[in-house]
Coordinates of C-alpha atoms in Angstrom, one line a residue:
M1 CA 110.4 66.7 25.2
N2 CA 113.4 64.6 25.9
M3 CA 116.1 64.8 22.8
K4 CA 116.1 60.8 23.4
Q5 CA 112.2 60.6 22.6
T6 CA 112.1 62.5 19.7
F7 CA 113.3 60.6 16.1
L8 CA 115.1 64.0 14.8
Y9 CA 117.3 64.3 17.5
S10 CA 117.7 60.9 18.8
A11 CA 120.1 59.8 16.2
L12 CA 122.7 62.9 17.1
H13 CA 122.3 61.9 20.7
R14 CA 122.8 58.3 20.4
D15 CA 126.0 58.8 17.6
A16 CA 128.4 60.6 19.6
R17 CA 131.1 59.6 16.8
A18 CA 129.0 61.4 13.9
R19 CA 128.0 64.5 16.1
R20 CA 131.9 64.9 16.5
R21 CA 132.7 64.3 12.7
L22 CA 129.5 66.8 11.7
I23 CA 131.3 69.7 14.2
L24 CA 134.6 68.8 12.6
T25 CA 133.5 69.1 9.0
E26 CA 131.5 72.3 9.9
L27 CA 134.9 73.9 11.4
L28 CA 136.9 72.4 8.6
H29 CA 134.7 74.5 6.1
A30 CA 134.9 77.6 8.5
L31 CA 138.5 77.7 8.1
A32 CA 138.4 76.6 4.1
V33 CA 136.2 79.8 3.6
L34 CA 138.6 81.8 5.5
G35 CA 141.8 80.6 3.4
A36 CA 140.0 81.0 0.2
C37 CA 138.7 84.1 1.4
G38 CA 142.4 85.3 2.3
A39 CA 144.2 83.7 -0.7
A40 CA 141.7 85.3 -3.7
S41 CA 142.2 89.0 -1.5
L42 CA 145.8 88.4 -1.4
A43 CA 146.0 87.2 -5.0
I44 CA 144.1 90.3 -6.6
D45 CA 146.1 92.7 -4.4
Q46 CA 149.4 91.4 -5.7
V47 CA 148.4 91.2 -9.4
F48 CA 145.7 94.7 -9.2
L49 CA 148.6 97.0 -7.0
G50 CA 151.8 95.3 -6.5
K51 CA 152.3 94.2 -10.1
G52 CA 153.1 90.7 -9.7
S53 CA 153.9 88.3 -11.9
L54 CA 153.3 84.8 -12.3
S55 CA 156.1 83.4 -10.1
T56 CA 155.3 85.3 -7.4
T57 CA 151.4 85.0 -7.2
A58 CA 151.3 81.1 -8.0
P59 CA 152.1 80.0 -4.4
V60 CA 149.3 82.0 -3.6
L61 CA 146.9 80.8 -6.3
L62 CA 147.6 77.4 -5.5
V63 CA 146.5 77.6 -2.0
L64 CA 143.5 79.3 -3.6
F65 CA 143.0 76.0 -5.4
V66 CA 143.7 73.8 -2.5
M67 CA 141.3 75.8 -0.3
L68 CA 138.3 75.3 -3.4
G69 CA 139.2 72.0 -3.5
A70 CA 138.8 71.2 0.3
L71 CA 135.6 73.2 0.2
H72 CA 134.1 71.0 -2.3
F73 CA 135.4 67.8 -0.9
I74 CA 134.2 68.8 2.6
G75 CA 131.0 69.4 1.3
L76 CA 130.5 65.9 -0.1
W77 CA 131.4 64.7 3.4
Q78 CA 129.1 66.6 4.8
S79 CA 126.5 65.5 3.1
R80 CA 127.4 61.8 3.2
L81 CA 127.5 62.7 7.1
Q82 CA 123.7 64.0 7.0
Q83 CA 122.6 61.2 4.5
S84 CA 123.6 58.3 7.1
L85 CA 121.9 60.2 9.9
S86 CA 118.9 60.5 8.0
G87 CA 118.5 56.6 7.0
A88 CA 119.4 55.6 10.4
V89 CA 116.3 57.5 11.9
R90 CA 113.9 56.7 8.8
K91 CA 114.9 52.9 9.2
D92 CA 114.2 53.1 12.7
V93 CA 111.0 55.0 12.6
R94 CA 109.9 52.3 10.2
E95 CA 111.0 49.4 12.5
K96 CA 108.6 50.6 14.8
L97 CA 106.0 51.2 12.8
H98 CA 106.6 47.6 11.6
A99 CA 106.7 46.5 15.3
R100 CA 103.2 48.5 16.2
L101 CA 101.9 46.3 13.2
L102 CA 102.4 43.2 14.8
S103 CA 101.6 44.5 18.0
R104 CA 98.0 43.0 19.3
E105 CA 96.9 46.8 19.1
G106 CA 98.0 47.3 15.8
Q107 CA 96.5 43.9 14.2
T108 CA 93.2 45.2 15.2
D109 CA 93.1 49.1 15.1
Q110 CA 91.6 49.6 11.7
R111 CA 92.8 53.4 11.7
F112 CA 96.1 52.7 12.1
T113 CA 96.4 50.1 9.3
R114 CA 94.5 52.7 7.3
E115 CA 97.4 55.3 8.2
L116 CA 99.8 53.4 8.0
L117 CA 101.2 53.6 4.2
P118 CA 101.2 57.6 4.3
L119 CA 103.1 57.2 7.6
A120 CA 105.7 55.1 6.2
L121 CA 106.0 56.8 3.3
E122 CA 105.4 60.8 3.3
S123 CA 105.8 61.3 6.6
T124 CA 108.7 59.1 7.1
D125 CA 110.3 60.8 4.1
A126 CA 109.7 64.3 5.6
L127 CA 112.1 63.7 8.3
D128 CA 114.8 63.8 6.0
A129 CA 114.5 67.5 5.2
W130 CA 115.6 68.1 8.7
Y131 CA 119.0 66.6 8.5
T132 CA 119.8 67.9 4.9
R133 CA 118.5 71.3 5.1
V134 CA 117.7 72.4 8.7
L135 CA 120.6 70.8 10.3
P136 CA 123.5 72.2 7.7
V137 CA 121.8 75.6 8.5
V138 CA 122.1 75.1 12.6
L139 CA 125.8 74.1 12.0
G140 CA 126.6 77.1 9.6
I141 CA 125.0 79.3 12.5
A142 CA 126.6 77.7 15.4
I143 CA 129.8 77.2 14.0
T144 CA 130.6 79.1 10.8
M145 CA 129.3 82.2 11.4
P146 CA 131.2 83.1 15.1
C147 CA 134.3 81.8 12.7
L148 CA 133.7 84.5 10.1
L149 CA 132.5 87.2 12.4
L150 CA 135.6 86.9 14.6
A151 CA 137.7 86.8 11.3
A152 CA 136.2 89.8 10.3
F153 CA 136.5 91.6 13.8
L154 CA 140.5 90.9 13.5
V155 CA 140.5 92.0 10.1
D156 CA 138.1 95.2 10.3
P157 CA 136.4 95.9 13.6
M158 CA 133.8 98.1 11.8
T159 CA 132.5 95.5 9.2
G160 CA 132.4 92.9 12.5
L161 CA 129.9 95.1 14.0
L162 CA 128.0 95.9 11.4
M163 CA 127.5 91.9 11.4
L164 CA 127.1 91.7 14.9
V165 CA 124.3 94.7 15.0
T166 CA 122.3 93.2 11.6
V167 CA 122.4 89.5 12.5
P168 CA 119.9 89.6 15.1
I169 CA 116.9 90.7 12.6
A170 CA 116.5 87.5 11.0
P171 CA 116.0 85.4 13.7
F172 CA 113.3 87.6 15.3
L173 CA 111.7 87.4 11.5
L174 CA 111.7 84.0 11.7
Y175 CA 109.6 83.5 14.9
L176 CA 107.3 86.0 13.8
I177 CA 106.8 83.7 10.3
G178 CA 106.9 80.6 12.4
R179 CA 104.1 81.3 14.2
V180 CA 102.1 81.5 11.3
T181 CA 104.1 78.5 9.3
R182 CA 103.2 75.8 12.0
E183 CA 99.5 76.3 11.5
A184 CA 100.0 75.8 8.0
S185 CA 102.1 73.0 8.1
E186 CA 99.8 71.2 10.6
A187 CA 96.9 71.9 8.5
Q188 CA 98.7 70.4 5.3
W189 CA 99.5 67.1 6.8
R190 CA 96.0 66.8 8.3
A191 CA 94.9 67.3 4.9
M192 CA 97.4 64.7 3.1
N193 CA 96.3 62.2 5.6
R194 CA 92.9 62.7 4.9
F195 CA 93.1 62.5 1.4
S196 CA 95.5 59.3 2.0
A197 CA 93.4 57.7 3.7
G198 CA 89.7 58.4 2.1
L199 CA 91.4 57.3 -1.7
A200 CA 92.8 53.8 0.4
E201 CA 89.0 53.4 1.6
I202 CA 87.2 54.1 -1.7
L203 CA 89.6 52.1 -3.7
R204 CA 89.2 49.2 -1.1
A205 CA 85.3 49.9 -1.5
L206 CA 85.3 50.0 -5.1
P207 CA 83.5 46.7 -6.3
T208 CA 80.9 47.3 -3.7
L209 CA 80.5 51.0 -4.8
K210 CA 80.0 49.8 -8.3
L211 CA 77.7 47.1 -7.3
F212 CA 75.4 49.9 -6.2
A213 CA 76.3 52.2 -8.9
R214 CA 77.9 55.1 -6.3
E215 CA 81.3 55.4 -7.4
R216 CA 80.1 58.6 -9.6
A217 CA 79.2 60.4 -5.8
E218 CA 82.5 59.3 -4.5
R219 CA 84.3 61.0 -7.5
Q220 CA 83.3 64.0 -5.9
R221 CA 84.1 63.3 -2.5
V222 CA 87.9 62.7 -4.3
R223 CA 87.9 65.7 -5.8
G224 CA 86.9 67.3 -2.6
L225 CA 89.9 65.8 -0.8
S226 CA 92.4 66.6 -3.9
E227 CA 91.5 70.2 -3.6
D228 CA 91.7 70.7 0.3
F229 CA 95.0 69.0 0.1
A230 CA 96.2 71.2 -2.6
G231 CA 95.1 74.4 -0.9
A232 CA 96.6 73.9 2.1
A233 CA 99.8 73.0 0.3
L234 CA 99.7 76.0 -1.6
R235 CA 99.3 78.4 1.9
V236 CA 102.3 76.7 3.0
L237 CA 104.5 77.2 -0.2
Q238 CA 103.4 80.8 -0.2
L239 CA 104.8 81.2 3.5
S240 CA 107.7 79.6 2.6
F241 CA 108.2 81.6 -0.4
V242 CA 107.1 84.9 1.9
S243 CA 109.7 84.2 4.3
A244 CA 112.6 83.1 1.8
F245 CA 112.0 86.5 0.2
A246 CA 111.9 88.4 3.3
L247 CA 115.7 86.8 5.0
E248 CA 116.9 87.3 0.8
L249 CA 116.2 91.2 1.2
I250 CA 117.2 91.6 4.8
T251 CA 120.8 89.8 4.2
T252 CA 120.9 91.7 0.8
L253 CA 120.1 95.0 2.6
A254 CA 123.0 94.5 5.1
I255 CA 125.5 93.2 2.6
A256 CA 125.0 96.4 0.5
I257 CA 125.2 98.6 3.7
I258 CA 128.8 96.5 4.6
A259 CA 130.0 97.1 1.2
V260 CA 129.4 100.9 1.0
S261 CA 131.0 101.2 4.4
I262 CA 133.9 99.1 3.1
G263 CA 134.0 101.3 -0.2
L264 CA 133.8 104.3 1.7
R265 CA 136.7 103.3 4.3
L266 CA 138.9 102.2 1.4
L267 CA 138.3 105.4 -0.6
Y268 CA 139.8 107.8 2.6
G269 CA 142.4 105.4 3.0
Q270 CA 141.3 103.9 6.0
L271 CA 141.4 100.4 4.9
T272 CA 144.2 98.5 2.7
F273 CA 143.0 96.9 -0.5
S274 CA 143.8 93.2 0.9
A275 CA 141.6 94.1 4.0
A276 CA 139.1 95.6 2.4
F277 CA 138.6 93.0 -0.2
F278 CA 138.8 89.9 2.5
V279 CA 136.1 91.2 4.4
L280 CA 133.9 92.0 1.4
L281 CA 134.4 88.4 0.0
L282 CA 133.5 87.0 3.7
T283 CA 130.2 88.9 4.2
P284 CA 128.0 87.1 2.1
E285 CA 129.6 83.8 3.1
F286 CA 128.5 84.8 6.7
Y287 CA 125.1 85.6 5.7
Q288 CA 124.5 82.4 3.8
P289 CA 123.4 80.3 6.5
L290 CA 120.8 83.2 7.2
R291 CA 119.7 83.3 3.5
L292 CA 119.2 79.3 3.6
S293 CA 117.3 79.6 6.6
G294 CA 114.2 80.6 5.2
T295 CA 113.9 77.3 3.2
A296 CA 115.3 75.3 5.8
F297 CA 112.7 76.7 8.6
H298 CA 110.1 75.4 6.3
S299 CA 111.6 72.3 6.1
G300 CA 111.9 71.9 9.7
M301 CA 108.6 72.8 10.6
T302 CA 107.4 70.1 8.0
A303 CA 109.8 67.5 9.5
H304 CA 108.6 68.4 13.1
T305 CA 104.7 68.0 12.0
A306 CA 105.4 64.6 10.8
E307 CA 107.5 63.4 13.8
S308 CA 104.5 64.4 15.8
S309 CA 102.2 62.3 13.7
L310 CA 105.1 59.3 13.8
L311 CA 105.8 59.5 17.7
K312 CA 101.8 59.0 18.3
A313 CA 101.4 56.4 15.8
S314 CA 105.0 54.5 16.4
S315 CA 104.4 54.0 20.6
V316 CA 104.4 50.2 21.0
A317 CA 102.3 49.0 24.1
P318 CA 104.3 46.6 26.1
A319 CA 103.2 42.9 25.3
T320 CA 100.7 41.5 28.3
R321 CA 102.2 39.6 31.5
G322 CA 102.5 36.1 31.3
V323 CA 102.8 35.6 27.3
S324 CA 105.8 33.4 26.3
V325 CA 106.7 32.5 22.9
V326 CA 109.7 30.4 22.6
G327 CA 111.5 30.1 19.2
A328 CA 109.8 33.1 18.0
I329 CA 111.3 36.6 16.8
A330 CA 109.6 39.3 18.8
P331 CA 109.2 42.7 17.0
K332 CA 111.5 45.2 18.0
G333 CA 110.0 47.0 20.6
V334 CA 107.9 44.5 21.9
Q335 CA 109.4 42.9 25.1
V336 CA 108.2 39.1 25.3
A337 CA 109.1 37.0 27.9
Q338 CA 111.5 33.4 27.1
V339 CA 110.6 30.3 28.7
S340 CA 112.8 27.1 27.9
L341 CA 111.5 23.6 27.4
S342 CA 113.7 20.6 28.7
P343 CA 115.8 18.7 26.2
S344 CA 113.4 15.8 25.8
S345 CA 110.2 18.2 25.4
T346 CA 112.6 19.7 22.6
R347 CA 113.2 16.4 20.7
E348 CA 109.9 14.8 20.7
E349 CA 107.4 17.7 20.4
S350 CA 107.7 20.7 17.4
L351 CA 104.8 23.0 18.8
T352 CA 103.7 23.0 22.1
V353 CA 100.5 25.5 23.2
C354 CA 99.9 25.9 27.0
D355 CA 96.9 28.1 28.3
L356 CA 96.6 30.4 25.5
S357 CA 94.2 33.2 25.2
F358 CA 93.4 35.9 22.8
R359 CA 91.0 38.7 23.1
Y360 CA 90.7 41.7 20.5
P361 CA 91.1 44.9 21.8
G362 CA 87.3 46.2 22.6
S363 CA 85.9 42.8 22.6
P364 CA 84.3 42.3 26.1
L365 CA 84.9 38.6 25.8
P366 CA 87.8 36.7 24.8
L367 CA 88.3 34.8 21.4
L368 CA 90.2 32.0 22.5
S369 CA 91.0 30.7 25.9
G370 CA 92.6 28.1 28.0
I371 CA 93.9 26.5 24.6
Q372 CA 96.7 23.9 25.4
F373 CA 97.9 21.1 22.9
T374 CA 101.1 19.5 21.7
V375 CA 102.2 18.7 17.9
P376 CA 104.6 15.7 17.9
K377 CA 107.4 16.2 15.5
S378 CA 107.2 14.4 11.8
S379 CA 103.4 14.9 12.3
L380 CA 100.1 16.0 10.5
T381 CA 97.8 17.7 12.6
V382 CA 94.3 19.0 11.4
L383 CA 92.4 21.8 13.3
A384 CA 88.7 21.4 13.2
G385 CA 85.9 23.7 14.1
P386 CA 83.0 26.0 12.7
S387 CA 83.4 28.8 10.5
G388 CA 84.5 32.4 12.7
C389 CA 85.4 30.0 16.4
G390 CA 89.0 31.2 15.5
K391 CA 91.1 28.7 13.7
T392 CA 92.7 31.2 11.5
T393 CA 93.3 33.5 14.8
L394 CA 95.1 30.6 16.1
L395 CA 97.1 30.2 13.1
R396 CA 98.1 33.7 13.4
L397 CA 99.2 33.6 16.9
L398 CA 101.3 30.4 16.2
A399 CA 102.9 32.3 12.9
G400 CA 103.9 35.1 15.5
L401 CA 101.6 37.3 13.3
L402 CA 99.5 38.3 16.8
L403 CA 100.4 38.3 20.0
P404 CA 98.7 36.7 22.8
E405 CA 96.7 37.8 25.6
S406 CA 98.4 35.0 28.2
G407 CA 100.1 31.7 27.8
Q408 CA 102.8 30.2 26.2
I409 CA 103.8 29.1 22.5
A410 CA 106.8 27.3 22.1
R411 CA 107.7 26.1 18.7
A412 CA 110.7 25.7 15.9
D413 CA 112.8 29.1 14.9
A414 CA 112.3 28.5 11.4
L415 CA 108.7 28.1 10.0
S416 CA 106.4 28.7 7.0
Y417 CA 102.7 29.9 6.9
V418 CA 100.9 29.3 4.0
P419 CA 97.5 32.0 4.2
Q420 CA 94.4 30.8 3.0
E421 CA 94.7 33.4 0.0
P422 CA 98.4 33.7 -0.7
H423 CA 99.2 37.1 -2.0
L424 CA 100.4 37.4 -5.3
Y425 CA 103.1 40.3 -6.0
N426 CA 103.7 42.2 -8.9
A427 CA 106.8 40.1 -10.0
T428 CA 108.0 37.2 -12.0
L429 CA 106.9 33.6 -11.3
F430 CA 110.4 32.8 -9.7
E431 CA 110.3 35.9 -7.6
N432 CA 106.8 35.1 -6.2
I433 CA 107.6 31.7 -5.2
T434 CA 111.0 32.4 -3.5
L435 CA 109.7 35.7 -2.1
F436 CA 112.2 37.6 -3.3
Q437 CA 114.9 35.8 -1.2
Q438 CA 118.7 35.4 -2.2
G439 CA 119.8 31.5 -2.2
Y440 CA 117.1 30.1 -4.2
D441 CA 118.0 28.3 -7.7
E442 CA 115.7 27.4 -10.3
A443 CA 116.3 23.6 -10.2
S444 CA 114.7 23.9 -6.5
V445 CA 111.7 25.9 -7.9
R446 CA 110.8 23.6 -10.9
K447 CA 111.0 20.3 -8.4
A448 CA 108.3 22.3 -6.4
L449 CA 106.4 22.9 -9.2
K450 CA 106.6 19.8 -10.3
A451 CA 105.5 18.3 -7.0
L452 CA 102.4 20.2 -7.1
C453 CA 101.8 19.5 -11.1
L454 CA 102.6 23.2 -11.9
S455 CA 105.5 22.4 -14.1
D456 CA 103.8 22.0 -17.5
W457 CA 102.0 25.2 -16.7
A458 CA 105.1 26.8 -16.1
E459 CA 107.0 25.8 -19.1
A460 CA 104.0 27.2 -20.9
L461 CA 104.2 30.5 -19.9
P462 CA 106.1 33.1 -22.4
Q463 CA 108.8 33.4 -20.3
G464 CA 109.1 30.4 -17.9
L465 CA 109.8 31.3 -14.5
M466 CA 110.4 35.1 -15.3
T467 CA 107.1 35.7 -16.8
P468 CA 105.5 38.4 -14.8
L469 CA 102.3 37.9 -12.4
G470 CA 100.0 40.0 -10.7
E471 CA 98.7 43.1 -12.1
G472 CA 99.7 43.7 -15.9
G473 CA 101.0 40.3 -15.7
Q474 CA 99.6 36.6 -16.0
S475 CA 96.5 35.8 -13.9
L476 CA 96.2 32.7 -11.9
S477 CA 93.0 30.8 -10.7
Q478 CA 92.3 30.0 -7.2
G479 CA 93.8 26.5 -7.6
Q480 CA 97.2 27.6 -9.0
R481 CA 97.1 30.8 -6.6
K482 CA 96.9 28.2 -3.2
R483 CA 99.6 25.7 -4.9
L484 CA 101.9 28.7 -5.5
G485 CA 101.8 29.3 -1.8
L486 CA 102.4 25.8 -1.2
A487 CA 105.3 25.8 -3.6
R488 CA 106.8 28.7 -1.4
A489 CA 107.0 26.1 1.4
L490 CA 108.1 23.4 -0.7
V491 CA 111.3 25.7 -1.4
Q492 CA 111.6 27.0 1.8
D493 CA 112.2 23.6 3.1
R494 CA 111.3 24.4 6.8
P495 CA 111.1 22.2 9.6
L496 CA 107.5 23.4 10.4
I497 CA 104.8 24.3 8.0
L498 CA 101.7 26.1 8.9
L499 CA 98.8 25.7 6.5
D500 CA 95.3 27.7 6.1
E501 CA 92.5 25.7 4.4
P502 CA 95.1 24.4 1.6
T503 CA 92.2 22.3 -0.2
A504 CA 89.2 24.6 0.4
A505 CA 87.1 25.7 -2.9
L506 CA 89.2 23.6 -5.3
D507 CA 88.2 20.6 -7.6
E508 CA 89.0 17.1 -6.2
R509 CA 91.9 16.5 -8.6
T510 CA 93.8 19.9 -7.0
A511 CA 92.8 19.1 -3.7
A512 CA 94.4 15.2 -4.2
T513 CA 97.1 16.8 -5.6
I514 CA 97.5 18.9 -2.6
R515 CA 96.6 16.2 0.1
E516 CA 99.6 13.9 -1.8
V517 CA 102.1 16.6 -1.1
L518 CA 101.3 17.6 2.2
L519 CA 101.4 13.4 3.5
A520 CA 105.0 12.9 1.5
L521 CA 106.3 16.3 3.5
K522 CA 105.1 14.4 6.7
E523 CA 106.5 11.1 5.5
S524 CA 109.5 12.6 4.8
G525 CA 110.2 12.8 8.3
R526 CA 111.7 16.3 8.1
H527 CA 108.4 18.2 8.7
T528 CA 105.7 18.9 11.1
L529 CA 102.3 20.3 9.6
F530 CA 99.6 21.9 11.0
V531 CA 96.8 22.7 9.0
I532 CA 93.5 24.1 9.2
S533 CA 91.1 22.2 6.9
H534 CA 87.7 20.7 6.7
D535 CA 88.7 18.5 4.2
E536 CA 87.3 14.8 5.7
R537 CA 89.9 13.1 3.4
L538 CA 92.8 15.4 4.7
Q539 CA 91.5 14.7 8.4
A540 CA 91.0 10.9 7.8
A541 CA 94.9 10.8 6.5
A542 CA 96.4 13.3 9.6
D543 CA 97.7 11.6 12.4
T544 CA 95.7 14.4 14.9
V545 CA 92.6 16.1 14.3
L546 CA 92.0 19.0 16.9
D547 CA 88.5 20.7 17.5
L548 CA 89.0 24.2 18.5
D549 CA 85.6 24.1 20.1
A550 CA 87.0 21.2 22.6
L551 CA 90.0 22.9 23.1
Q552 CA 88.7 25.6 24.6
T553 CA 86.2 23.4 26.7
D554 CA 88.7 20.8 28.3
G555 CA 91.8 21.8 27.0
A556 CA 92.1 18.4 25.5
A557 CA 90.2 17.1 22.1
T558 CA 91.4 14.8 19.8
R559 CA 89.3 12.4 17.8
K560 CA 92.4 10.2 16.9
G561 CA 95.5 9.9 19.2
G562 CA 97.7 12.7 21.1
D563 CA 97.3 14.2 24.5
C564 CA 97.1 17.7 26.0
P565 CA 100.5 18.8 27.8

């Protein structure tokens, strides 16, 4: 596979500066190791055999401390570079998953949406181990080991020869272990994905299961999935421990052979003490990357297995030809053609839809076909039609949450989208209204709550605007939840507001409050409202009422005013 097409190697391939820094830091690390070993052997030789005083040994000790300090700071620099690369790759992966989720295929692929959470969390985080564990070992084998081997040959050729002979044993052993580890690692990820998807499915269906008294039977299924995942994880851990033990044993035996060789030749006067002690200190450092390669190899196999599932899931199909969204920000990785509007059209119209069609993947017939209409600025337009005809789908297309099969959408960049069931986050009331965005103050939030007759309720909460909502916090009625969604749009104060059934299933008093707010927004002259609603009073107050069924028939249907482009 091309390096550019993989997540693990793409960051190194793109960022030549980071690649050069990694090589430089590893080379400096090797030189610092050589300097520390040389200074330590010389200092001990001066004190032990030369009977040197503190004044003669002090410069060598100073060099030793400098080398040790350099090793520490070089290690911190390397760790920072590795974390930076890892963060960039994981951000890129999550952006691609997000782009896939916003694509037409991702919106309708139920299997992808079920697997999205484990892919975005566990699978993406598994890539971090490649940069923090595997990459240091690879650089150590490629740069540090040759440098130390060359130094050993220059000081003591026999030790260098022993190092050279014992090194190939470890890669051969890793090759044998890898053939088994790959299968076990893939089995572990498959078990984890089954467990995550199965648990999420059961949680979604829990009310239905309790309704039909089937929750006890599903408990056994969860237990079985959990045991399968635990068994697969334990098998991988067993192989990891065995490989780490085997490599530790091999490197320990190699170090022991070299140490015995050095001791015998020192005993017979074939080596000086400083040279013997230098290569003796050098030997464990030489084998250190191989000792770490056991656990690093396991982490690498896990990362590659996670990467393969991410590559399959994050592939984004190109946008359908003929689709244009003007003023919308396309997801990264999705190509969207641009169409320019004339200045006069831009001044008079806030939203224009031309020949819009949409089909859910796998469906033989399009849900929407040939839709076209224009919404003037500072107007209130209501979209009507029977349930299930595609009104919410059209609104999601206008918001940019779905991509059409063909057609053009021209609208403003800044908009607010209020779904039929606004999501309630496990956060404070203030954060739920501002959606965690910076730049909003309490005054604007209180003003929005007052306009929606929620100020008294908010003041009566235990902690006011800082009262936690959601699970474990303050609960909200359906009317309060709908008004909370509209409060978000009031605080955002954007020129185009899209709303889905804002008055549905509400008492008349609450519905009247919402109608008054919507009319006030229109009368301000700064907002254009496009609303899905069956509310006859809201339709009567609207500037334009569009019938979706009629729009699909002849492309122009208004009960009061308005013409198609």
